[in-house]
GROMACS .gro file of N, CA and C in nm:
model
  543
    1UNK      N    1   0.082  -0.120   0.000
    1UNK     CA    2   0.000   0.000   0.000
    1UNK      C    3   0.086   0.126   0.000
    2UNK      N    4   0.210   0.116   0.045
    2UNK     CA    5   0.295   0.234   0.053
    2UNK      C    6   0.305   0.302  -0.083
    3UNK      N    7   0.278   0.430  -0.086
    3UNK     CA    8   0.291   0.507  -0.209
    3UNK      C    9   0.170   0.502  -0.299
    4UNK      N   10   0.068   0.425  -0.264
    4UNK     CA   11  -0.055   0.421  -0.343
    4UNK      C   12  -0.170   0.385  -0.252
    5UNK      N   13  -0.289   0.398  -0.300
    5UNK     CA   14  -0.407   0.369  -0.220
    5UNK      C   15  -0.429   0.220  -0.202
    6UNK      N   16  -0.533   0.186  -0.129
    6UNK     CA   17  -0.570   0.047  -0.108
    6UNK      C   18  -0.615  -0.017  -0.239
    7UNK      N   19  -0.590  -0.145  -0.252
    7UNK     CA   20  -0.640  -0.218  -0.368
    7UNK      C   21  -0.791  -0.239  -0.351
    8UNK      N   22  -0.859  -0.269  -0.460
    8UNK     CA   23  -1.002  -0.298  -0.452
    8UNK      C   24  -1.029  -0.417  -0.360
    9UNK      N   25  -0.941  -0.517  -0.363
    9UNK     CA   26  -0.958  -0.634  -0.276
    9UNK      C   27  -0.944  -0.595  -0.129
   10UNK      N   28  -0.845  -0.509  -0.098
   10UNK     CA   29  -0.828  -0.464   0.040
   10UNK      C   30  -0.950  -0.386   0.089
   11UNK      N   31  -1.005  -0.303   0.000
   11UNK     CA   32  -1.124  -0.226   0.036
   11UNK      C   33  -1.242  -0.319   0.061
   12UNK      N   34  -1.261  -0.416  -0.029
   12UNK     CA   35  -1.371  -0.512  -0.013
   12UNK      C   36  -1.358  -0.591   0.116
   13UNK      N   37  -1.234  -0.629   0.151
   13UNK     CA   38  -1.211  -0.705   0.275
   13UNK      C   39  -1.239  -0.620   0.398
   14UNK      N   40  -1.208  -0.491   0.390
   14UNK     CA   41  -1.230  -0.402   0.506
   14UNK      C   42  -1.377  -0.366   0.523
   15UNK      N   43  -1.451  -0.361   0.415
   15UNK     CA   44  -1.589  -0.313   0.417
   15UNK      C   45  -1.689  -0.428   0.412
   16UNK      N   46  -1.685  -0.512   0.512
   16UNK     CA   47  -1.779  -0.622   0.520
   16UNK      C   48  -1.914  -0.570   0.569
   17UNK      N   49  -2.014  -0.655   0.558
   17UNK     CA   50  -2.149  -0.622   0.603
   17UNK      C   51  -2.146  -0.580   0.750
   18UNK      N   52  -2.218  -0.472   0.783
   18UNK     CA   53  -2.224  -0.426   0.921
   18UNK      C   54  -2.305  -0.520   1.009
   19UNK      N   55  -2.285  -0.508   1.136
   19UNK     CA   56  -2.363  -0.586   1.231
   19UNK      C   57  -2.511  -0.553   1.211
   20UNK      N   58  -2.600  -0.652   1.212
   20UNK     CA   59  -2.743  -0.625   1.190
   20UNK      C   60  -2.801  -0.519   1.284
   21UNK      N   61  -2.742  -0.503   1.401
   21UNK     CA   62  -2.792  -0.401   1.495
   21UNK      C   63  -2.773  -0.260   1.442
   22UNK      N   64  -2.689  -0.242   1.340
   22UNK     CA   65  -2.662  -0.108   1.287
   22UNK      C   66  -2.752  -0.070   1.170
   23UNK      N   67  -2.847  -0.156   1.133
   23UNK     CA   68  -2.927  -0.132   1.013
   23UNK      C   69  -3.008  -0.003   1.018
   24UNK      N   70  -3.043   0.045   1.135
   24UNK     CA   71  -3.119   0.169   1.147
   24UNK      C   72  -3.033   0.290   1.185
   25UNK      N   73  -2.901   0.275   1.185
   25UNK     CA   74  -2.812   0.388   1.211
   25UNK      C   75  -2.812   0.479   1.088
   26UNK      N   76  -2.781   0.606   1.109
   26UNK     CA   77  -2.768   0.699   0.997
   26UNK      C   78  -2.667   0.808   1.031
   27UNK      N   79  -2.611   0.867   0.928
   27UNK     CA   80  -2.524   0.983   0.944
   27UNK      C   81  -2.618   1.102   0.966
   28UNK      N   82  -2.617   1.158   1.087
   28UNK     CA   83  -2.715   1.260   1.119
   28UNK      C   84  -2.658   1.402   1.116
   29UNK      N   85  -2.535   1.421   1.160
   29UNK     CA   86  -2.484   1.559   1.169
   29UNK      C   87  -2.333   1.565   1.158
   30UNK      N   88  -2.288   1.681   1.115
   30UNK     CA   89  -2.148   1.720   1.122
   30UNK      C   90  -2.145   1.851   1.198
   31UNK      N   91  -2.055   1.864   1.294
   31UNK     CA   92  -2.049   1.984   1.377
   31UNK      C   93  -1.928   2.069   1.339
   32UNK      N   94  -1.952   2.199   1.325
   32UNK     CA   95  -1.846   2.297   1.303
   32UNK      C   96  -1.857   2.404   1.411
   33UNK      N   97  -1.746   2.440   1.472
   33UNK     CA   98  -1.746   2.551   1.567
   33UNK      C   99  -1.741   2.681   1.487
   34UNK      N  100  -1.821   2.778   1.528
   34UNK     CA  101  -1.824   2.907   1.459
   34UNK      C  102  -1.795   3.019   1.557
   35UNK      N  103  -1.722   3.117   1.510
   35UNK     CA  104  -1.685   3.230   1.593
   35UNK      C  105  -1.797   3.331   1.605
   36UNK      N  106  -1.859   3.366   1.493
   36UNK     CA  107  -1.965   3.467   1.490
   36UNK      C  108  -2.091   3.404   1.431
   37UNK      N  109  -2.188   3.369   1.516
   37UNK     CA  110  -2.306   3.298   1.465
   37UNK      C  111  -2.388   3.379   1.365
   38UNK      N  112  -2.392   3.510   1.377
   38UNK     CA  113  -2.468   3.590   1.281
   38UNK      C  114  -2.411   3.575   1.141
   39UNK      N  115  -2.280   3.589   1.129
   39UNK     CA  116  -2.215   3.574   0.998
   39UNK      C  117  -2.234   3.434   0.943
   40UNK      N  118  -2.218   3.334   1.029
   40UNK     CA  119  -2.230   3.195   0.984
   40UNK      C  120  -2.373   3.161   0.944
   41UNK      N  121  -2.471   3.203   1.025
   41UNK     CA  122  -2.610   3.175   0.991
   41UNK      C  123  -2.649   3.244   0.860
   42UNK      N  124  -2.606   3.368   0.843
   42UNK     CA  125  -2.635   3.438   0.716
   42UNK      C  126  -2.573   3.364   0.598
   43UNK      N  127  -2.450   3.318   0.613
   43UNK     CA  128  -2.382   3.246   0.506
   43UNK      C  129  -2.455   3.117   0.471
   44UNK      N  130  -2.480   3.035   0.573
   44UNK     CA  131  -2.538   2.903   0.546
   44UNK      C  132  -2.684   2.909   0.502
   45UNK      N  133  -2.759   3.009   0.548
   45UNK     CA  134  -2.900   3.018   0.507
   45UNK      C  135  -2.917   3.100   0.379
   46UNK      N  136  -2.859   3.218   0.372
   46UNK     CA  137  -2.880   3.306   0.257
   46UNK      C  138  -2.798   3.268   0.135
   47UNK      N  139  -2.677   3.219   0.156
   47UNK     CA  140  -2.590   3.189   0.043
   47UNK      C  141  -2.598   3.041   0.003
   48UNK      N  142  -2.600   2.950   0.100
   48UNK     CA  143  -2.608   2.808   0.066
   48UNK      C  144  -2.750   2.753   0.071
   49UNK      N  145  -2.845   2.830   0.124
   49UNK     CA  146  -2.985   2.790   0.119
   49UNK      C  147  -3.031   2.688   0.220
   50UNK      N  148  -2.950   2.663   0.323
   50UNK     CA  149  -2.996   2.572   0.427
   50UNK      C  150  -3.105   2.639   0.511
   51UNK      N  151  -3.181   2.559   0.580
   51UNK     CA  152  -3.288   2.607   0.668
   51UNK      C  153  -3.248   2.583   0.812
   52UNK      N  154  -3.271   2.682   0.899
   52UNK     CA  155  -3.249   2.662   1.042
   52UNK      C  156  -3.359   2.569   1.092
   53UNK      N  157  -3.319   2.453   1.142
   53UNK     CA  158  -3.414   2.355   1.192
   53UNK      C  159  -3.444   2.377   1.340
   54UNK      N  160  -3.339   2.410   1.415
   54UNK     CA  161  -3.358   2.432   1.558
   54UNK      C  162  -3.237   2.503   1.617
   55UNK      N  163  -3.263   2.587   1.716
   55UNK     CA  164  -3.160   2.655   1.796
   55UNK      C  165  -3.175   2.605   1.938
   56UNK      N  166  -3.065   2.559   1.996
   56UNK     CA  167  -3.069   2.508   2.134
   56UNK      C  168  -2.962   2.580   2.215
   57UNK      N  169  -3.005   2.652   2.319
   57UNK     CA  170  -2.914   2.724   2.408
   57UNK      C  171  -2.880   2.638   2.529
   58UNK      N  172  -2.755   2.649   2.572
   58UNK     CA  173  -2.707   2.585   2.694
   58UNK      C  174  -2.646   2.693   2.782
   59UNK      N  175  -2.732   2.772   2.851
   59UNK     CA  176  -2.683   2.887   2.928
   59UNK      C  177  -2.579   2.852   3.035
   60UNK      N  178  -2.596   2.742   3.104
   60UNK     CA  179  -2.503   2.709   3.211
   60UNK      C  180  -2.363   2.675   3.156
   61UNK      N  181  -2.358   2.632   3.030
   61UNK     CA  182  -2.228   2.599   2.970
   61UNK      C  183  -2.185   2.705   2.868
   62UNK      N  184  -2.269   2.806   2.848
   62UNK     CA  185  -2.238   2.922   2.765
   62UNK      C  186  -2.209   2.886   2.619
   63UNK      N  187  -2.300   2.807   2.559
   63UNK     CA  188  -2.290   2.783   2.416
   63UNK      C  189  -2.429   2.759   2.358
   64UNK      N  190  -2.437   2.774   2.225
   64UNK     CA  191  -2.561   2.752   2.151
   64UNK      C  192  -2.532   2.661   2.032
   65UNK      N  193  -2.628   2.573   2.004
   65UNK     CA  194  -2.621   2.487   1.887
   65UNK      C  195  -2.726   2.533   1.786
   66UNK      N  196  -2.687   2.539   1.661
   66UNK     CA  197  -2.778   2.573   1.552
   66UNK      C  198  -2.776   2.455   1.455
   67UNK      N  199  -2.891   2.392   1.435
   67UNK     CA  200  -2.900   2.279   1.344
   67UNK      C  201  -2.962   2.327   1.213
   68UNK      N  202  -2.892   2.299   1.103
   68UNK     CA  203  -2.938   2.340   0.971
   68UNK      C  204  -2.945   2.220   0.878
   69UNK      N  205  -3.034   2.229   0.781
   69UNK     CA  206  -3.045   2.122   0.683
   69UNK      C  207  -3.126   2.170   0.564
   70UNK      N  208  -3.128   2.087   0.462
   70UNK     CA  209  -3.209   2.117   0.344
   70UNK      C  210  -3.346   2.055   0.365
   71UNK      N  211  -3.430   2.127   0.437
   71UNK     CA  212  -3.565   2.082   0.471
   71UNK      C  213  -3.662   2.195   0.441
   72UNK      N  214  -3.787   2.160   0.418
   72UNK     CA  215  -3.893   2.257   0.396
   72UNK      C  216  -3.937   2.314   0.531
   73UNK      N  217  -3.937   2.445   0.544
   73UNK     CA  218  -3.974   2.509   0.671
   73UNK      C  219  -4.111   2.466   0.720
   74UNK      N  220  -4.201   2.439   0.627
   74UNK     CA  221  -4.337   2.401   0.667
   74UNK      C  222  -4.342   2.263   0.732
   75UNK      N  223  -4.237   2.184   0.718
   75UNK     CA  224  -4.232   2.052   0.781
   75UNK      C  225  -4.182   2.057   0.925
   76UNK      N  226  -4.128   2.171   0.969
   76UNK     CA  227  -4.070   2.180   1.103
   76UNK      C  228  -4.181   2.188   1.207
   77UNK      N  229  -4.187   2.094   1.301
   77UNK     CA  230  -4.292   2.097   1.403
   77UNK      C  231  -4.282   2.220   1.493
   78UNK      N  232  -4.396   2.272   1.535
   78UNK     CA  233  -4.400   2.388   1.623
   78UNK      C  234  -4.370   2.348   1.768
   79UNK      N  235  -4.421   2.234   1.810
   79UNK     CA  236  -4.399   2.185   1.945
   79UNK      C  237  -4.251   2.154   1.965
   80UNK      N  238  -4.191   2.206   2.074
   80UNK     CA  239  -4.046   2.195   2.093
   80UNK      C  240  -4.000   2.050   2.109
   81UNK      N  241  -4.076   1.967   2.177
   81UNK     CA  242  -4.038   1.826   2.192
   81UNK      C  243  -4.044   1.755   2.058
   82UNK      N  244  -4.151   1.780   1.983
   82UNK     CA  245  -4.163   1.720   1.850
   82UNK      C  246  -4.054   1.772   1.757
   83UNK      N  247  -4.026   1.902   1.767
   83UNK     CA  248  -3.922   1.962   1.681
   83UNK      C  249  -3.786   1.901   1.711
   84UNK      N  250  -3.756   1.880   1.839
   84UNK     CA  251  -3.627   1.823   1.875
   84UNK      C  252  -3.613   1.682   1.820
   85UNK      N  253  -3.715   1.599   1.839
   85UNK     CA  254  -3.710   1.462   1.785
   85UNK      C  255  -3.699   1.466   1.633
   86UNK      N  256  -3.775   1.555   1.570
   86UNK     CA  257  -3.773   1.566   1.424
   86UNK      C  258  -3.634   1.611   1.375
   87UNK      N  259  -3.577   1.714   1.440
   87UNK     CA  260  -3.445   1.765   1.402
   87UNK      C  261  -3.341   1.654   1.405
   88UNK      N  262  -3.343   1.576   1.512
   88UNK     CA  263  -3.243   1.470   1.527
   88UNK      C  264  -3.275   1.345   1.444
   89UNK      N  265  -3.385   1.349   1.369
   89UNK     CA  266  -3.418   1.238   1.278
   89UNK      C  267  -3.383   1.272   1.133
   90UNK      N  268  -3.339   1.395   1.107
   90UNK     CA  269  -3.305   1.437   0.971
   90UNK      C  270  -3.168   1.382   0.933
   91UNK      N  271  -3.149   1.354   0.808
   91UNK     CA  272  -3.018   1.307   0.758
   91UNK      C  273  -2.929   1.425   0.720
   92UNK      N  274  -2.800   1.407   0.746
   92UNK     CA  275  -2.697   1.500   0.699
   92UNK      C  276  -2.722   1.645   0.736
   93UNK      N  277  -2.747   1.670   0.864
   93UNK     CA  278  -2.762   1.809   0.908
   93UNK      C  279  -2.625   1.867   0.943
   94UNK      N  280  -2.623   1.998   0.951
   94UNK     CA  281  -2.503   2.070   0.991
   94UNK      C  282  -2.531   2.133   1.127
   95UNK      N  283  -2.447   2.104   1.223
   95UNK     CA  284  -2.459   2.161   1.357
   95UNK      C  285  -2.351   2.267   1.372
   96UNK      N  286  -2.393   2.392   1.387
   96UNK     CA  287  -2.299   2.500   1.414
   96UNK      C  288  -2.298   2.523   1.564
   97UNK      N  289  -2.181   2.519   1.624
   97UNK     CA  290  -2.167   2.539   1.768
   97UNK      C  291  -2.100   2.673   1.793
   98UNK      N  292  -2.168   2.756   1.871
   98UNK     CA  293  -2.114   2.888   1.906
   98UNK      C  294  -2.087   2.893   2.056
   99UNK      N  295  -1.961   2.908   2.092
   99UNK     CA  296  -1.923   2.929   2.231
   99UNK      C  297  -1.934   3.078   2.259
  100UNK      N  298  -2.021   3.112   2.351
  100UNK     CA  299  -2.053   3.252   2.377
  100UNK      C  300  -1.928   3.333   2.407
  101UNK      N  301  -1.920   3.450   2.345
  101UNK     CA  302  -1.807   3.541   2.365
  101UNK      C  303  -1.697   3.524   2.261
  102UNK      N  304  -1.701   3.413   2.185
  102UNK     CA  305  -1.595   3.391   2.087
  102UNK      C  306  -1.592   3.498   1.980
  103UNK      N  307  -1.709   3.556   1.950
  103UNK     CA  308  -1.716   3.658   1.845
  103UNK      C  309  -1.635   3.783   1.879
  104UNK      N  310  -1.610   3.807   2.007
  104UNK     CA  311  -1.535   3.926   2.046
  104UNK      C  312  -1.390   3.894   2.084
  105UNK      N  313  -1.349   3.770   2.071
  105UNK     CA  314  -1.212   3.730   2.102
  105UNK      C  315  -1.127   3.742   1.976
  106UNK      N  316  -1.051   3.852   1.967
  106UNK     CA  317  -0.971   3.881   1.848
  106UNK      C  318  -0.865   3.774   1.820
  107UNK      N  319  -0.819   3.704   1.923
  107UNK     CA  320  -0.712   3.606   1.904
  107UNK      C  321  -0.766   3.468   1.863
  108UNK      N  322  -0.896   3.449   1.866
  108UNK     CA  323  -0.954   3.318   1.838
  108UNK      C  324  -0.979   3.297   1.689
  109UNK      N  325  -0.934   3.183   1.641
  109UNK     CA  326  -0.973   3.137   1.508
  109UNK      C  327  -0.976   2.985   1.516
  110UNK      N  328  -1.065   2.925   1.439
  110UNK     CA  329  -1.077   2.780   1.440
  110UNK      C  330  -0.995   2.720   1.327
  111UNK      N  331  -0.937   2.605   1.352
  111UNK     CA  332  -0.857   2.534   1.253
  111UNK      C  333  -0.950   2.470   1.152
  112UNK      N  334  -0.926   2.495   1.023
  112UNK     CA  335  -1.017   2.443   0.921
  112UNK      C  336  -0.983   2.301   0.876
  113UNK      N  337  -0.875   2.246   0.928
  113UNK     CA  338  -0.838   2.109   0.895
  113UNK      C  339  -0.756   2.095   0.769
  114UNK      N  340  -0.746   2.201   0.690
  114UNK     CA  341  -0.669   2.195   0.566
  114UNK      C  342  -0.531   2.257   0.580
  115UNK      N  343  -0.512   2.336   0.686
  115UNK     CA  344  -0.379   2.388   0.716
  115UNK      C  345  -0.306   2.281   0.798
  116UNK      N  346  -0.176   2.296   0.811
  116UNK     CA  347  -0.099   2.197   0.887
  116UNK      C  348  -0.123   2.215   1.037
  117UNK      N  349  -0.139   2.110   1.113
  117UNK     CA  350  -0.147   1.972   1.069
  117UNK      C  351  -0.285   1.944   1.009
  118UNK      N  352  -0.287   1.874   0.897
  118UNK     CA  353  -0.414   1.848   0.830
  118UNK      C  354  -0.497   1.746   0.908
  119UNK      N  355  -0.626   1.761   0.896
  119UNK     CA  356  -0.720   1.669   0.960
  119UNK      C  357  -0.850   1.674   0.882
  120UNK      N  358  -0.954   1.730   0.943
  120UNK     CA  359  -1.083   1.746   0.877
  120UNK      C  360  -1.061   1.820   0.745
  121UNK      N  361  -1.133   1.778   0.640
  121UNK     CA  362  -1.112   1.840   0.509
  121UNK      C  363  -1.220   1.937   0.467
  122UNK      N  364  -1.344   1.889   0.450
  122UNK     CA  365  -1.449   1.977   0.400
  122UNK      C  366  -1.585   1.908   0.414
  123UNK      N  367  -1.688   1.988   0.395
  123UNK     CA  368  -1.821   1.933   0.375
  123UNK      C  369  -1.853   1.951   0.227
  124UNK      N  370  -1.954   1.882   0.177
  124UNK     CA  371  -1.989   1.893   0.036
  124UNK      C  372  -2.134   1.931   0.018
  125UNK      N  373  -2.159   2.018  -0.078
  125UNK     CA  374  -2.294   2.062  -0.112
  125UNK      C  375  -2.318   2.031  -0.259
  126UNK      N  376  -2.423   1.954  -0.285
  126UNK     CA  377  -2.461   1.921  -0.423
  126UNK      C  378  -2.551   2.032  -0.478
  127UNK      N  379  -2.520   2.076  -0.597
  127UNK     CA  380  -2.597   2.182  -0.665
  127UNK      C  381  -2.631   2.135  -0.806
  128UNK      N  382  -2.738   2.187  -0.866
  128UNK     CA  383  -2.771   2.145  -1.002
  128UNK      C  384  -2.670   2.193  -1.106
  129UNK      N  385  -2.613   2.313  -1.085
  129UNK     CA  386  -2.523   2.373  -1.185
  129UNK      C  387  -2.409   2.443  -1.110
  130UNK      N  388  -2.292   2.382  -1.115
  130UNK     CA  389  -2.176   2.436  -1.042
  130UNK      C  390  -2.141   2.576  -1.089
  131UNK      N  391  -2.138   2.597  -1.220
  131UNK     CA  392  -2.100   2.728  -1.274
  131UNK      C  393  -2.197   2.836  -1.227
  132UNK      N  394  -2.326   2.811  -1.235
  132UNK     CA  395  -2.427   2.909  -1.192
  132UNK      C  396  -2.415   2.935  -1.043
  133UNK      N  397  -2.395   2.831  -0.964
  133UNK     CA  398  -2.380   2.848  -0.819
  133UNK      C  399  -2.258   2.935  -0.790
  134UNK      N  400  -2.147   2.909  -0.859
  134UNK     CA  401  -2.025   2.985  -0.835
  134UNK      C  402  -2.037   3.131  -0.879
  135UNK      N  403  -2.112   3.156  -0.984
  135UNK     CA  404  -2.137   3.295  -1.025
  135UNK      C  405  -2.213   3.368  -0.914
  136UNK      N  406  -2.313   3.300  -0.856
  136UNK     CA  407  -2.388   3.358  -0.744
  136UNK      C  408  -2.296   3.381  -0.625
  137UNK      N  409  -2.214   3.281  -0.590
  137UNK     CA  410  -2.123   3.294  -0.476
  137UNK      C  411  -2.027   3.411  -0.497
  138UNK      N  412  -1.977   3.424  -0.620
  138UNK     CA  413  -1.884   3.532  -0.653
  138UNK      C  414  -1.950   3.668  -0.630
  139UNK      N  415  -2.074   3.682  -0.673
  139UNK     CA  416  -2.147   3.808  -0.654
  139UNK      C  417  -2.174   3.838  -0.507
  140UNK      N  418  -2.179   3.732  -0.425
  140UNK     CA  419  -2.202   3.749  -0.281
  140UNK      C  420  -2.072   3.773  -0.204
  141UNK      N  421  -1.959   3.772  -0.274
  141UNK     CA  422  -1.830   3.798  -0.209
  141UNK      C  423  -1.773   3.677  -0.136
  142UNK      N  424  -1.818   3.558  -0.172
  142UNK     CA  425  -1.769   3.436  -0.109
  142UNK      C  426  -1.623   3.413  -0.148
  143UNK      N  427  -1.544   3.365  -0.054
  143UNK     CA  428  -1.404   3.334  -0.080
  143UNK      C  429  -1.393   3.197  -0.146
  144UNK      N  430  -1.322   3.193  -0.258
  144UNK     CA  431  -1.299   3.067  -0.329
  144UNK      C  432  -1.162   3.012  -0.294
  145UNK      N  433  -1.156   2.881  -0.272
  145UNK     CA  434  -1.030   2.809  -0.261
  145UNK      C  435  -0.993   2.761  -0.400
  146UNK      N  436  -1.096   2.716  -0.476
  146UNK     CA  437  -1.078   2.667  -0.612
  146UNK      C  438  -1.206   2.693  -0.691
  147UNK      N  439  -1.190   2.754  -0.808
  147UNK     CA  440  -1.304   2.776  -0.896
  147UNK      C  441  -1.319   2.654  -0.988
  148UNK      N  442  -1.436   2.636  -1.050
  148UNK     CA  443  -1.461   2.514  -1.129
  148UNK      C  444  -1.363   2.488  -1.243
  149UNK      N  445  -1.309   2.593  -1.303
  149UNK     CA  446  -1.219   2.574  -1.416
  149UNK      C  447  -1.072   2.576  -1.377
  150UNK      N  448  -1.043   2.581  -1.248
  150UNK     CA  449  -0.904   2.586  -1.200
  150UNK      C  450  -0.859   2.448  -1.151
  151UNK      N  451  -0.730   2.431  -1.142
  151UNK     CA  452  -0.674   2.308  -1.085
  151UNK      C  453  -0.681   2.189  -1.178
  152UNK      N  454  -0.642   2.074  -1.126
  152UNK     CA  455  -0.638   1.952  -1.206
  152UNK      C  456  -0.776   1.890  -1.223
  153UNK      N  457  -0.862   1.906  -1.124
  153UNK     CA  458  -0.996   1.847  -1.130
  153UNK      C  459  -1.094   1.958  -1.167
  154UNK      N  460  -1.140   1.955  -1.290
  154UNK     CA  461  -1.231   2.058  -1.341
  154UNK      C  462  -1.376   2.022  -1.309
  155UNK      N  463  -1.461   2.123  -1.298
  155UNK     CA  464  -1.604   2.100  -1.283
  155UNK      C  465  -1.657   2.102  -1.141
  156UNK      N  466  -1.568   2.117  -1.044
  156UNK     CA  467  -1.615   2.134  -0.906
  156UNK      C  468  -1.537   2.249  -0.843
  157UNK      N  469  -1.591   2.300  -0.736
  157UNK     CA  470  -1.530   2.417  -0.671
  157UNK      C  471  -1.518   2.394  -0.522
  158UNK      N  472  -1.436   2.475  -0.460
  158UNK     CA  473  -1.426   2.480  -0.314
  158UNK      C  474  -1.438   2.625  -0.272
  159UNK      N  475  -1.528   2.651  -0.176
  159UNK     CA  476  -1.542   2.784  -0.120
  159UNK      C  477  -1.514   2.775   0.030
  160UNK      N  478  -1.508   2.891   0.095
  160UNK     CA  479  -1.487   2.894   0.239
  160UNK      C  480  -1.603   2.964   0.307
  161UNK      N  481  -1.638   2.913   0.426
  161UNK     CA  482  -1.739   2.980   0.507
  161UNK      C  483  -1.670   3.090   0.588
  162UNK      N  484  -1.742   3.168   0.669
  162UNK     CA  485  -1.680   3.278   0.743
  162UNK      C  486  -1.568   3.237   0.838
  163UNK      N  487  -1.565   3.110   0.881
  163UNK     CA  488  -1.458   3.063   0.970
  163UNK      C  489  -1.345   2.993   0.894
  164UNK      N  490  -1.353   2.992   0.762
  164UNK     CA  491  -1.247   2.932   0.682
  164UNK      C  492  -1.264   2.784   0.652
  165UNK      N  493  -1.375   2.724   0.697
  165UNK     CA  494  -1.399   2.583   0.663
  165UNK      C  495  -1.424   2.572   0.513
  166UNK      N  496  -1.373   2.466   0.453
  166UNK     CA  497  -1.388   2.444   0.310
  166UNK      C  498  -1.520   2.374   0.281
  167UNK      N  499  -1.582   2.412   0.170
  167UNK     CA  500  -1.707   2.352   0.125
  167UNK      C  501  -1.690   2.317  -0.022
  168UNK      N  502  -1.702   2.189  -0.053
  168UNK     CA  503  -1.695   2.145  -0.192
  168UNK      C  504  -1.831   2.168  -0.257
  169UNK      N  505  -1.830   2.222  -0.376
  169UNK     CA  506  -1.951   2.247  -0.453
  169UNK      C  507  -1.944   2.159  -0.577
  170UNK      N  508  -2.043   2.070  -0.592
  170UNK     CA  509  -2.040   1.976  -0.704
  170UNK      C  510  -2.181   1.948  -0.754
  171UNK      N  511  -2.188   1.898  -0.876
  171UNK     CA  512  -2.314   1.857  -0.936
  171UNK      C  513  -2.312   1.705  -0.945
  172UNK      N  514  -2.406   1.636  -0.879
  172UNK     CA  515  -2.403   1.488  -0.876
  172UNK      C  516  -2.397   1.424  -1.013
  173UNK      N  517  -2.470   1.477  -1.110
  173UNK     CA  518  -2.472   1.413  -1.241
  173UNK      C  519  -2.343   1.432  -1.321
  174UNK      N  520  -2.252   1.515  -1.273
  174UNK     CA  521  -2.123   1.537  -1.341
  174UNK      C  522  -2.010   1.461  -1.272
  175UNK      N  523  -2.035   1.403  -1.156
  175UNK     CA  524  -1.927   1.345  -1.078
  175UNK      C  525  -1.864   1.220  -1.142
  176UNK      N  526  -1.942   1.140  -1.213
  176UNK     CA  527  -1.884   1.021  -1.276
  176UNK      C  528  -1.774   1.059  -1.374
  177UNK      N  529  -1.799   1.162  -1.455
  177UNK     CA  530  -1.696   1.202  -1.552
  177UNK      C  531  -1.579   1.273  -1.484
  178UNK      N  532  -1.607   1.347  -1.377
  178UNK     CA  533  -1.500   1.417  -1.305
  178UNK      C  534  -1.408   1.316  -1.236
  179UNK      N  535  -1.465   1.209  -1.182
  179UNK     CA  536  -1.387   1.112  -1.104
  179UNK      C  537  -1.323   1.003  -1.189
  180UNK      N  538  -1.349   1.001  -1.318
  180UNK     CA  539  -1.287   0.901  -1.405
  180UNK      C  540  -1.139   0.932  -1.421
  181UNK      N  541  -1.053   0.827  -1.406
  181UNK     CA  542  -0.908   0.852  -1.417
  181UNK      C  543  -0.865   0.887  -1.559
   0.00000   0.00000   0.00000
């Protein structure tokens, strides 16, 4: 494996059928820490089009969670108990965590995972038309890491949120041709 990826056989051997008890598990959320929740909420709702599903405050621990997803606002239950159960039943939500006071701490910045030492890489957002989405992002003043026509892999883009986290922008129906060697 040194110097190259896993073989198909190695991948198949590693990815055996999960334990039957896991059949109802799902990927529910990814959490990002945010410095300024106003900037982040505006970015994720107005620019990327996510919907705020629920805001949960933890006053004794001085932080707030904001759950966002691509859901219809009319589906969000009004009752707080129902809303909480519903929020945590959605697939692939984004949890923004704001530690109170971080917005005024000039020395604070969060590691985006792409600087050294590398770790977390990015989240991905599927769009119908990468070029049209990027034109909109450009007009909104969004920071680009990579535009669709730049780099070795054409047809997808990377942008940054207000905290510098990377977001891959891709069109699902174009990915087969983009990923072909």
